[in-house]
Amino acid sequence: MEWVNSIVQGVLLGGLYALFAAGLSLIFGVMRLVNIAHGDLIVLAAYLGLTTTIALGVHPLASLMIVVPAMAAIGYVLQRGVLNRTLGDDILPPLLVTFGLSVIIQNGLLEVYTADSQKMNAGAIETASLEVAGGISLGVLPLIMFATAVAVIAGLQLVFYRTALGRAFRATSDNQDIAQLMGLNKAHVFGLAMALSLAVVGIAGVFLGIRTSFDPAIGPGRLIFGFEAVIIGGLGNLWGTLAGGIILGVSQNIGAQIHPGWQTLAGHLAFLFVLAVRPRGLFPRIEG
Amino acid sequence: MPEALLETRALDAFYGDFQALFDVSVTVAPGEVLAIIGANGAGKTTLMRCVAGLLTNAADMVAFKGRPIGSMRADQVAQLGIAMVPEGRQLFPSLSVEENLVIGGQVGRSGPWTLRAVYALFPVLEERRDMPPTTLSGGQQQMVAIGRALMANPEMLLFDEISLGLAPIVIKTIYDALPEIIREGTSAIIVEQDITKAIAVSDRVYCLQEGRIALESASADASRDAIARAYFGT
Amino acid sequence: MSAADNHIVARASPASRIAAFIGVLLLIGLIAAPWWAGRADMRLISEICLYVALASLWNLLAGYAGLVSVGQQAFVGLGGYFLFAATIFFGVPPLAAIPLAAAAGAALAVPIAVLIFRLRGAYFAIGTWVVAEVFRLVFAQVSALGGGSGTSLPAGIVKGIAASRSLREAYTYWMALGLAVLVVAVVYMLLRSRRGLALTAIRDNELAATSLGIDIWRTKFFVYVISAALTASVGALIFLQKLRISPDAAFSVNDWTAFVIFIVVIGGIGTIEGPIIGTILFFLLRETLADLGTTYLLVLGFVAIAVMLRAPKGLWGYVKDKTGLELFALTRRVVPKA
């Protein structure tokens, strides 16, 4: 029973990892950019949530109303101001610039918030749970997070395949020059893609901050989880990314069940295993 | 002579250190169809890219309705009413046929060309509207590329290598549709390898040779000999 | 008479000859450091040497082979832990463990490369990071080496290097200097060899290189394994000097990769001189801003971004473009016969 329970909890955890991953997957799909600072931006969002909660005295989930638009704005400005200038045939500039950004965000957070670990208190909802058959109980909060993750993925899918914005994303991803000929300003399109990516990061960050304690140094770890979910699921497939997140979450929980020190390690090993047997992920769609 | 719709003025163009165009001055009057001919590497595509804004130059090297556009980005140029059918079609593989057409209309210019009008012109596209363009034949893909440009309701249409790589029967279909495509009031520049076809559809013809204009003539007056000399530089 | 008869292909230039001469003088001065420098100075020079080695190796990977790794700490930490394990459990003399660490690094690099070479570009970068994390988490589980909190090198082993402290420090100092020289020499020789030409071809145009019959995978694989081996040696020496190891220190992405990347970017990626100049700049910056704590890292991040955007070839690339100067003779030129 313990095993079934840890697998079920792992599935729910996978939703959070899918949220870490969705933004990463989105911008890679649109502009082939891998944002090394992605994890640190998640942590930044968690701190923004914390500050909003304290300053306005609102529930952490309500802070999403502020954090999500704020992160989207940061994303747009970051893309137009800095990242657009790094895009081109050479993969080194975007990699190194986002790497520099990662160091800046980490140390900036350290200056402002110190290295102390923080957590957002969501009140009674944190301990609330639903009793399911067989003695398994599902936390209400993890359930909300998982449902949100599914909704976010579905929403992104809808935007991508059913709206003018998504059409612009796909066209620009296919051929930047020809997309320009259609009157699309790629600098703006990329800015919107990053804004959307960081809006998702905003949700992920607030959820992270409610679920666990966080400090300025944990960003790279979140980047790696998100990255693993993307690769396990297969590049360019958002539902695959959700599946990847779930596989990662379940692997980690099974690892932890065997030995407490093996939680993260088991996730990494699952990733390396998938890489060994299915190098293009389980549900690939686009070429890396 | 009416005022030019589009003009290039002593246009020079570079790819890095390599100069592809030298002092190229071309004018297109409203409603006029211009043909640009020349050997491979003569600079025809470069000229198209300069006009469309894919290569930027000094602002006044290209003018549209008297307004300098040489330094504008391609998306800004597109919004002014210049649309291009690029060499090799270059459709968006991630978009369906219909989406490829719709995105062409996204510049937000109104006019006679709508999805319905394009489907009326090329009925086969309506049958394939939900397919990815990669499943279409070369000729059908060219129809999508033309339809995509028309959806912008442009005042100026650029056709780069309109018949390159297409079967003769397909080329004939496309050329038969040309009068319908280039309606009254719309100007066009057609880059074409087939000199006979180019001269037949155009009002005037320019021949480029190694980045320079080697010949400019009314199409009706262009003699075979003069073209051959301009083409090969003999 | 054709031009070929009175011209020769040369690589050395007056600048490279002068640089070689100054380099030899500098090296002699540095070898003699135990007789003229204080302990703190020698420590600093050692550290500079080790960073020159790490930066040169990362530059070989990213600047020449196009393998942008953010996981080189995997091999630094591996080398360190190898030294501790070999000396503590098997009684290997510490100085002998340093070359052996290279063998261990190479042996592990082979399967790792087979696996992560499946990832391209930036995803390769994060893949290398995952591997380093796996190493960190695995070593944190090894209780014989202190688990998560790490362990110190027993005094008996330390004394085994040499009886007196000053002699021990001189030995490890010479090792650091020797490793830096060795690494730069290996990178230089590699780039001058046929493989080096292949690397340059790959960097300039992967597709064209393939059509010339260059096996890209094998060339990259070779470079990856070589740099892993040497990085492991450097790691072994780093932790021999520190005398203490823990998973977090051994596999620190900041210390062994972030700083190294900043050094190479600021100095000039894709040149042999860049990492050396970058290291000197890095230490100058560090010594000046050391009191600022985290602000120093913020400044470093901003400098790296600014360099990447404004002068992507770094300081040395800028100098090279302006002057054509090359201190390590690599470029082949056609010059008139004397």
PDB file of C-alpha atoms in Angstrom, chain A residues 64-250:
ATOM      1  CA  LEU A  64      -0.834  34.526  -8.529  1.00  0.00           C
ATOM      2  CA  MET A  65      -2.910  37.524  -9.645  1.00  0.00           C
ATOM      3  CA  ILE A  66       0.191  39.679  -9.227  1.00  0.00           C
ATOM      4  CA  VAL A  67       3.017  37.200  -9.798  1.00  0.00           C
ATOM      5  CA  VAL A  68       1.834  35.818 -13.135  1.00  0.00           C
ATOM      6  CA  PRO A  69       1.464  39.179 -14.924  1.00  0.00           C
ATOM      7  CA  ALA A  70       4.666  40.445 -13.297  1.00  0.00           C
ATOM      8  CA  MET A  71       6.649  37.443 -14.523  1.00  0.00           C
ATOM      9  CA  ALA A  72       5.117  37.770 -17.989  1.00  0.00           C
ATOM     10  CA  ALA A  73       6.222  41.406 -18.107  1.00  0.00           C
ATOM     11  CA  ILE A  74       9.713  40.455 -16.963  1.00  0.00           C
ATOM     12  CA  GLY A  75       9.786  37.819 -19.695  1.00  0.00           C
ATOM     13  CA  TYR A  76       8.794  40.240 -22.428  1.00  0.00           C
ATOM     14  CA  VAL A  77      11.321  42.870 -21.361  1.00  0.00           C
ATOM     15  CA  LEU A  78      14.076  40.296 -20.896  1.00  0.00           C
ATOM     16  CA  GLN A  79      13.486  38.874 -24.357  1.00  0.00           C
ATOM     17  CA  ARG A  80      13.303  42.212 -26.157  1.00  0.00           C
ATOM     18  CA  GLY A  81      16.064  43.828 -24.143  1.00  0.00           C
ATOM     19  CA  VAL A  82      18.616  41.048 -23.927  1.00  0.00           C
ATOM     20  CA  LEU A  83      17.824  37.615 -25.252  1.00  0.00           C
ATOM     21  CA  ASN A  84      16.749  38.568 -28.786  1.00  0.00           C
ATOM     22  CA  ARG A  85      20.234  39.903 -29.346  1.00  0.00           C
ATOM     23  CA  THR A  86      21.747  36.506 -28.594  1.00  0.00           C
ATOM     24  CA  LEU A  87      19.676  34.480 -31.050  1.00  0.00           C
ATOM     25  CA  GLY A  88      21.315  33.195 -34.201  1.00  0.00           C
ATOM     26  CA  ASP A  89      23.096  30.185 -35.587  1.00  0.00           C
ATOM     27  CA  ASP A  90      25.551  30.011 -32.701  1.00  0.00           C
ATOM     28  CA  ILE A  91      24.131  28.320 -29.596  1.00  0.00           C
ATOM     29  CA  LEU A  92      26.819  29.709 -27.310  1.00  0.00           C
ATOM     30  CA  PRO A  93      25.573  33.309 -26.806  1.00  0.00           C
ATOM     31  CA  PRO A  94      22.066  32.455 -25.519  1.00  0.00           C
ATOM     32  CA  LEU A  95      23.496  29.702 -23.350  1.00  0.00           C
ATOM     33  CA  LEU A  96      26.135  31.884 -21.768  1.00  0.00           C
ATOM     34  CA  VAL A  97      23.920  34.915 -21.364  1.00  0.00           C
ATOM     35  CA  THR A  98      21.193  32.924 -19.621  1.00  0.00           C
ATOM     36  CA  PHE A  99      23.902  31.271 -17.540  1.00  0.00           C
ATOM     37  CA  GLY A 100      25.082  34.736 -16.497  1.00  0.00           C
ATOM     38  CA  LEU A 101      21.482  35.655 -15.787  1.00  0.00           C
ATOM     39  CA  SER A 102      21.166  32.617 -13.561  1.00  0.00           C
ATOM     40  CA  VAL A 103      24.130  33.735 -11.455  1.00  0.00           C
ATOM     41  CA  ILE A 104      22.747  37.279 -11.290  1.00  0.00           C
ATOM     42  CA  ILE A 105      19.289  36.161 -10.151  1.00  0.00           C
ATOM     43  CA  GLN A 106      20.689  33.775  -7.537  1.00  0.00           C
ATOM     44  CA  ASN A 107      22.987  36.343  -6.019  1.00  0.00           C
ATOM     45  CA  GLY A 108      20.451  39.130  -6.354  1.00  0.00           C
ATOM     46  CA  LEU A 109      17.951  37.035  -4.366  1.00  0.00           C
ATOM     47  CA  LEU A 110      20.675  36.265  -1.857  1.00  0.00           C
ATOM     48  CA  GLU A 111      21.281  40.001  -1.350  1.00  0.00           C
ATOM     49  CA  VAL A 112      17.612  40.815  -0.917  1.00  0.00           C
ATOM     50  CA  TYR A 113      16.243  37.773   0.889  1.00  0.00           C
ATOM     51  CA  THR A 114      19.389  36.186   2.466  1.00  0.00           C
ATOM     52  CA  ALA A 115      20.161  32.476   2.242  1.00  0.00           C
ATOM     53  CA  ASP A 116      17.480  31.551   4.814  1.00  0.00           C
ATOM     54  CA  SER A 117      14.924  29.099   3.651  1.00  0.00           C
ATOM     55  CA  GLN A 118      11.391  30.409   3.235  1.00  0.00           C
ATOM     56  CA  LYS A 119       7.972  28.942   2.762  1.00  0.00           C
ATOM     57  CA  MET A 120       4.546  30.301   1.949  1.00  0.00           C
ATOM     58  CA  ASN A 121       1.806  29.306   4.335  1.00  0.00           C
ATOM     59  CA  ALA A 122      -1.387  28.339   2.546  1.00  0.00           C
ATOM     60  CA  GLY A 123      -3.292  27.666   5.764  1.00  0.00           C
ATOM     61  CA  ALA A 124      -5.798  24.881   6.286  1.00  0.00           C
ATOM     62  CA  ILE A 125      -5.748  23.787   2.661  1.00  0.00           C
ATOM     63  CA  GLU A 126      -2.213  22.467   3.162  1.00  0.00           C
ATOM     64  CA  THR A 127      -3.343  19.669   5.449  1.00  0.00           C
ATOM     65  CA  ALA A 128      -6.737  18.992   3.863  1.00  0.00           C
ATOM     66  CA  SER A 129      -6.994  15.682   2.081  1.00  0.00           C
ATOM     67  CA  LEU A 130      -9.462  13.402   0.372  1.00  0.00           C
ATOM     68  CA  GLU A 131      -9.778   9.805   1.455  1.00  0.00           C
ATOM     69  CA  VAL A 132      -9.725   7.475  -1.529  1.00  0.00           C
ATOM     70  CA  ALA A 133     -10.472   3.770  -1.515  1.00  0.00           C
ATOM     71  CA  GLY A 134      -7.811   1.514  -0.015  1.00  0.00           C
ATOM     72  CA  GLY A 135      -6.522   3.914   2.591  1.00  0.00           C
ATOM     73  CA  ILE A 136      -4.856   6.224   0.113  1.00  0.00           C
ATOM     74  CA  SER A 137      -5.378   9.869   0.839  1.00  0.00           C
ATOM     75  CA  LEU A 138      -4.845  12.611  -1.688  1.00  0.00           C
ATOM     76  CA  GLY A 139      -3.823  16.048  -0.472  1.00  0.00           C
ATOM     77  CA  VAL A 140      -6.177  18.755  -1.684  1.00  0.00           C
ATOM     78  CA  LEU A 141      -3.289  21.074  -2.469  1.00  0.00           C
ATOM     79  CA  PRO A 142      -1.344  18.560  -4.587  1.00  0.00           C
ATOM     80  CA  LEU A 143      -4.601  17.778  -6.376  1.00  0.00           C
ATOM     81  CA  ILE A 144      -5.215  21.454  -7.121  1.00  0.00           C
ATOM     82  CA  MET A 145      -1.662  21.764  -8.398  1.00  0.00           C
ATOM     83  CA  PHE A 146      -1.966  18.717 -10.601  1.00  0.00           C
ATOM     84  CA  ALA A 147      -5.290  19.894 -12.022  1.00  0.00           C
ATOM     85  CA  THR A 148      -3.751  23.295 -12.690  1.00  0.00           C
ATOM     86  CA  ALA A 149      -0.823  21.674 -14.470  1.00  0.00           C
ATOM     87  CA  VAL A 150      -3.195  19.730 -16.714  1.00  0.00           C
ATOM     88  CA  ALA A 151      -5.204  22.897 -17.351  1.00  0.00           C
ATOM     89  CA  VAL A 152      -2.059  24.890 -18.155  1.00  0.00           C
ATOM     90  CA  ILE A 153      -0.833  22.250 -20.610  1.00  0.00           C
ATOM     91  CA  ALA A 154      -4.271  22.080 -22.226  1.00  0.00           C
ATOM     92  CA  GLY A 155      -4.380  25.871 -22.380  1.00  0.00           C
ATOM     93  CA  LEU A 156      -0.935  26.095 -23.981  1.00  0.00           C
ATOM     94  CA  GLN A 157      -1.943  23.419 -26.447  1.00  0.00           C
ATOM     95  CA  LEU A 158      -5.035  25.441 -27.316  1.00  0.00           C
ATOM     96  CA  VAL A 159      -3.057  28.663 -27.729  1.00  0.00           C
ATOM     97  CA  PHE A 160      -0.495  26.887 -29.849  1.00  0.00           C
ATOM     98  CA  TYR A 161      -2.865  25.166 -32.259  1.00  0.00           C
ATOM     99  CA  ARG A 162      -6.046  27.230 -32.215  1.00  0.00           C
ATOM    100  CA  THR A 163      -5.148  30.912 -32.004  1.00  0.00           C
ATOM    101  CA  ALA A 164      -3.498  33.582 -34.143  1.00  0.00           C
ATOM    102  CA  LEU A 165      -0.758  33.875 -31.532  1.00  0.00           C
ATOM    103  CA  GLY A 166      -0.036  30.155 -31.758  1.00  0.00           C
ATOM    104  CA  ARG A 167      -0.020  30.376 -35.543  1.00  0.00           C
ATOM    105  CA  ALA A 168       2.526  33.168 -35.275  1.00  0.00           C
ATOM    106  CA  PHE A 169       4.616  31.039 -32.876  1.00  0.00           C
ATOM    107  CA  ARG A 170       4.585  28.064 -35.224  1.00  0.00           C
ATOM    108  CA  ALA A 171       5.255  30.130 -38.338  1.00  0.00           C
ATOM    109  CA  THR A 172       8.163  31.956 -36.719  1.00  0.00           C
ATOM    110  CA  SER A 173       9.538  28.650 -35.462  1.00  0.00           C
ATOM    111  CA  ASP A 174       9.336  27.194 -38.997  1.00  0.00           C
ATOM    112  CA  ASN A 175      10.968  30.072 -40.839  1.00  0.00           C
ATOM    113  CA  GLN A 176      11.788  33.408 -39.260  1.00  0.00           C
ATOM    114  CA  ASP A 177      12.383  35.282 -42.529  1.00  0.00           C
ATOM    115  CA  ILE A 178       9.165  34.203 -44.175  1.00  0.00           C
ATOM    116  CA  ALA A 179       7.237  34.891 -40.972  1.00  0.00           C
ATOM    117  CA  GLN A 180       8.577  38.463 -41.140  1.00  0.00           C
ATOM    118  CA  LEU A 181       7.160  38.674 -44.676  1.00  0.00           C
ATOM    119  CA  MET A 182       3.741  37.900 -43.179  1.00  0.00           C
ATOM    120  CA  GLY A 183       4.008  41.088 -41.156  1.00  0.00           C
ATOM    121  CA  LEU A 184       5.106  39.310 -37.986  1.00  0.00           C
ATOM    122  CA  ASN A 185       7.811  41.123 -36.058  1.00  0.00           C
ATOM    123  CA  LYS A 186       9.855  38.242 -34.734  1.00  0.00           C
ATOM    124  CA  ALA A 187      11.317  40.298 -31.898  1.00  0.00           C
ATOM    125  CA  HIS A 188       7.758  40.865 -30.666  1.00  0.00           C
ATOM    126  CA  VAL A 189       6.678  37.266 -31.282  1.00  0.00           C
ATOM    127  CA  PHE A 190       9.675  36.002 -29.302  1.00  0.00           C
ATOM    128  CA  GLY A 191       8.904  38.521 -26.579  1.00  0.00           C
ATOM    129  CA  LEU A 192       5.354  37.163 -26.332  1.00  0.00           C
ATOM    130  CA  ALA A 193       6.642  33.581 -26.240  1.00  0.00           C
ATOM    131  CA  MET A 194       8.949  34.404 -23.348  1.00  0.00           C
ATOM    132  CA  ALA A 195       6.144  36.288 -21.616  1.00  0.00           C
ATOM    133  CA  LEU A 196       3.924  33.220 -21.868  1.00  0.00           C
ATOM    134  CA  SER A 197       6.776  30.981 -20.708  1.00  0.00           C
ATOM    135  CA  LEU A 198       7.394  33.124 -17.639  1.00  0.00           C
ATOM    136  CA  ALA A 199       3.667  33.400 -16.909  1.00  0.00           C
ATOM    137  CA  VAL A 200       3.739  29.612 -16.508  1.00  0.00           C
ATOM    138  CA  VAL A 201       6.926  30.002 -14.470  1.00  0.00           C
ATOM    139  CA  GLY A 202       4.951  32.375 -12.227  1.00  0.00           C
ATOM    140  CA  ILE A 203       2.407  29.647 -11.476  1.00  0.00           C
ATOM    141  CA  ALA A 204       5.159  27.060 -11.008  1.00  0.00           C
ATOM    142  CA  GLY A 205       7.070  29.338  -8.638  1.00  0.00           C
ATOM    143  CA  VAL A 206       4.105  30.103  -6.391  1.00  0.00           C
ATOM    144  CA  PHE A 207       3.169  26.401  -6.250  1.00  0.00           C
ATOM    145  CA  LEU A 208       6.763  25.498  -5.415  1.00  0.00           C
ATOM    146  CA  GLY A 209       6.785  28.063  -2.626  1.00  0.00           C
ATOM    147  CA  ILE A 210       3.584  26.680  -1.122  1.00  0.00           C
ATOM    148  CA  ARG A 211       4.594  23.047  -1.434  1.00  0.00           C
ATOM    149  CA  THR A 212       8.145  23.158  -0.105  1.00  0.00           C
ATOM    150  CA  SER A 213      10.621  25.487   1.499  1.00  0.00           C
ATOM    151  CA  PHE A 214      12.900  27.331  -0.887  1.00  0.00           C
ATOM    152  CA  ASP A 215      16.068  29.415  -0.897  1.00  0.00           C
ATOM    153  CA  PRO A 216      17.968  31.329  -3.596  1.00  0.00           C
ATOM    154  CA  ALA A 217      20.193  28.361  -4.469  1.00  0.00           C
ATOM    155  CA  ILE A 218      17.559  25.809  -5.523  1.00  0.00           C
ATOM    156  CA  GLY A 219      16.922  27.200  -9.009  1.00  0.00           C
ATOM    157  CA  PRO A 220      19.355  24.993 -10.949  1.00  0.00           C
ATOM    158  CA  GLY A 221      17.765  21.894  -9.446  1.00  0.00           C
ATOM    159  CA  ARG A 222      14.319  22.996 -10.707  1.00  0.00           C
ATOM    160  CA  LEU A 223      15.785  23.695 -14.154  1.00  0.00           C
ATOM    161  CA  ILE A 224      17.150  20.154 -14.245  1.00  0.00           C
ATOM    162  CA  PHE A 225      13.798  18.624 -13.233  1.00  0.00           C
ATOM    163  CA  GLY A 226      12.019  20.625 -15.907  1.00  0.00           C
ATOM    164  CA  PHE A 227      14.633  19.715 -18.477  1.00  0.00           C
ATOM    165  CA  GLU A 228      14.380  16.032 -17.619  1.00  0.00           C
ATOM    166  CA  ALA A 229      10.602  16.118 -17.978  1.00  0.00           C
ATOM    167  CA  VAL A 230      10.972  17.721 -21.429  1.00  0.00           C
ATOM    168  CA  ILE A 231      13.520  15.177 -22.662  1.00  0.00           C
ATOM    169  CA  ILE A 232      11.706  12.161 -21.200  1.00  0.00           C
ATOM    170  CA  GLY A 233       8.463  13.289 -22.820  1.00  0.00           C
ATOM    171  CA  GLY A 234      10.062  14.134 -26.162  1.00  0.00           C
ATOM    172  CA  LEU A 235      10.905  17.553 -27.577  1.00  0.00           C
ATOM    173  CA  GLY A 236       8.041  19.725 -28.767  1.00  0.00           C
ATOM    174  CA  ASN A 237       5.221  17.661 -27.311  1.00  0.00           C
ATOM    175  CA  LEU A 238       3.420  19.384 -24.435  1.00  0.00           C
ATOM    176  CA  TRP A 239       1.359  16.351 -23.395  1.00  0.00           C
ATOM    177  CA  GLY A 240       4.578  14.359 -23.598  1.00  0.00           C
ATOM    178  CA  THR A 241       6.095  16.884 -21.200  1.00  0.00           C
ATOM    179  CA  LEU A 242       3.269  16.206 -18.735  1.00  0.00           C
ATOM    180  CA  ALA A 243       3.945  12.484 -19.083  1.00  0.00           C
ATOM    181  CA  GLY A 244       7.643  13.158 -18.600  1.00  0.00           C
ATOM    182  CA  GLY A 245       6.944  15.131 -15.428  1.00  0.00           C
ATOM    183  CA  ILE A 246       4.815  12.292 -14.078  1.00  0.00           C
ATOM    184  CA  ILE A 247       7.477   9.679 -14.870  1.00  0.00           C
ATOM    185  CA  LEU A 248      10.050  11.840 -13.115  1.00  0.00           C
ATOM    186  CA  GLY A 249       7.828  12.386 -10.073  1.00  0.00           C
ATOM    187  CA  VAL A 250       6.976   8.701  -9.774  1.00  0.00           C
TER     188      VAL A 250
END
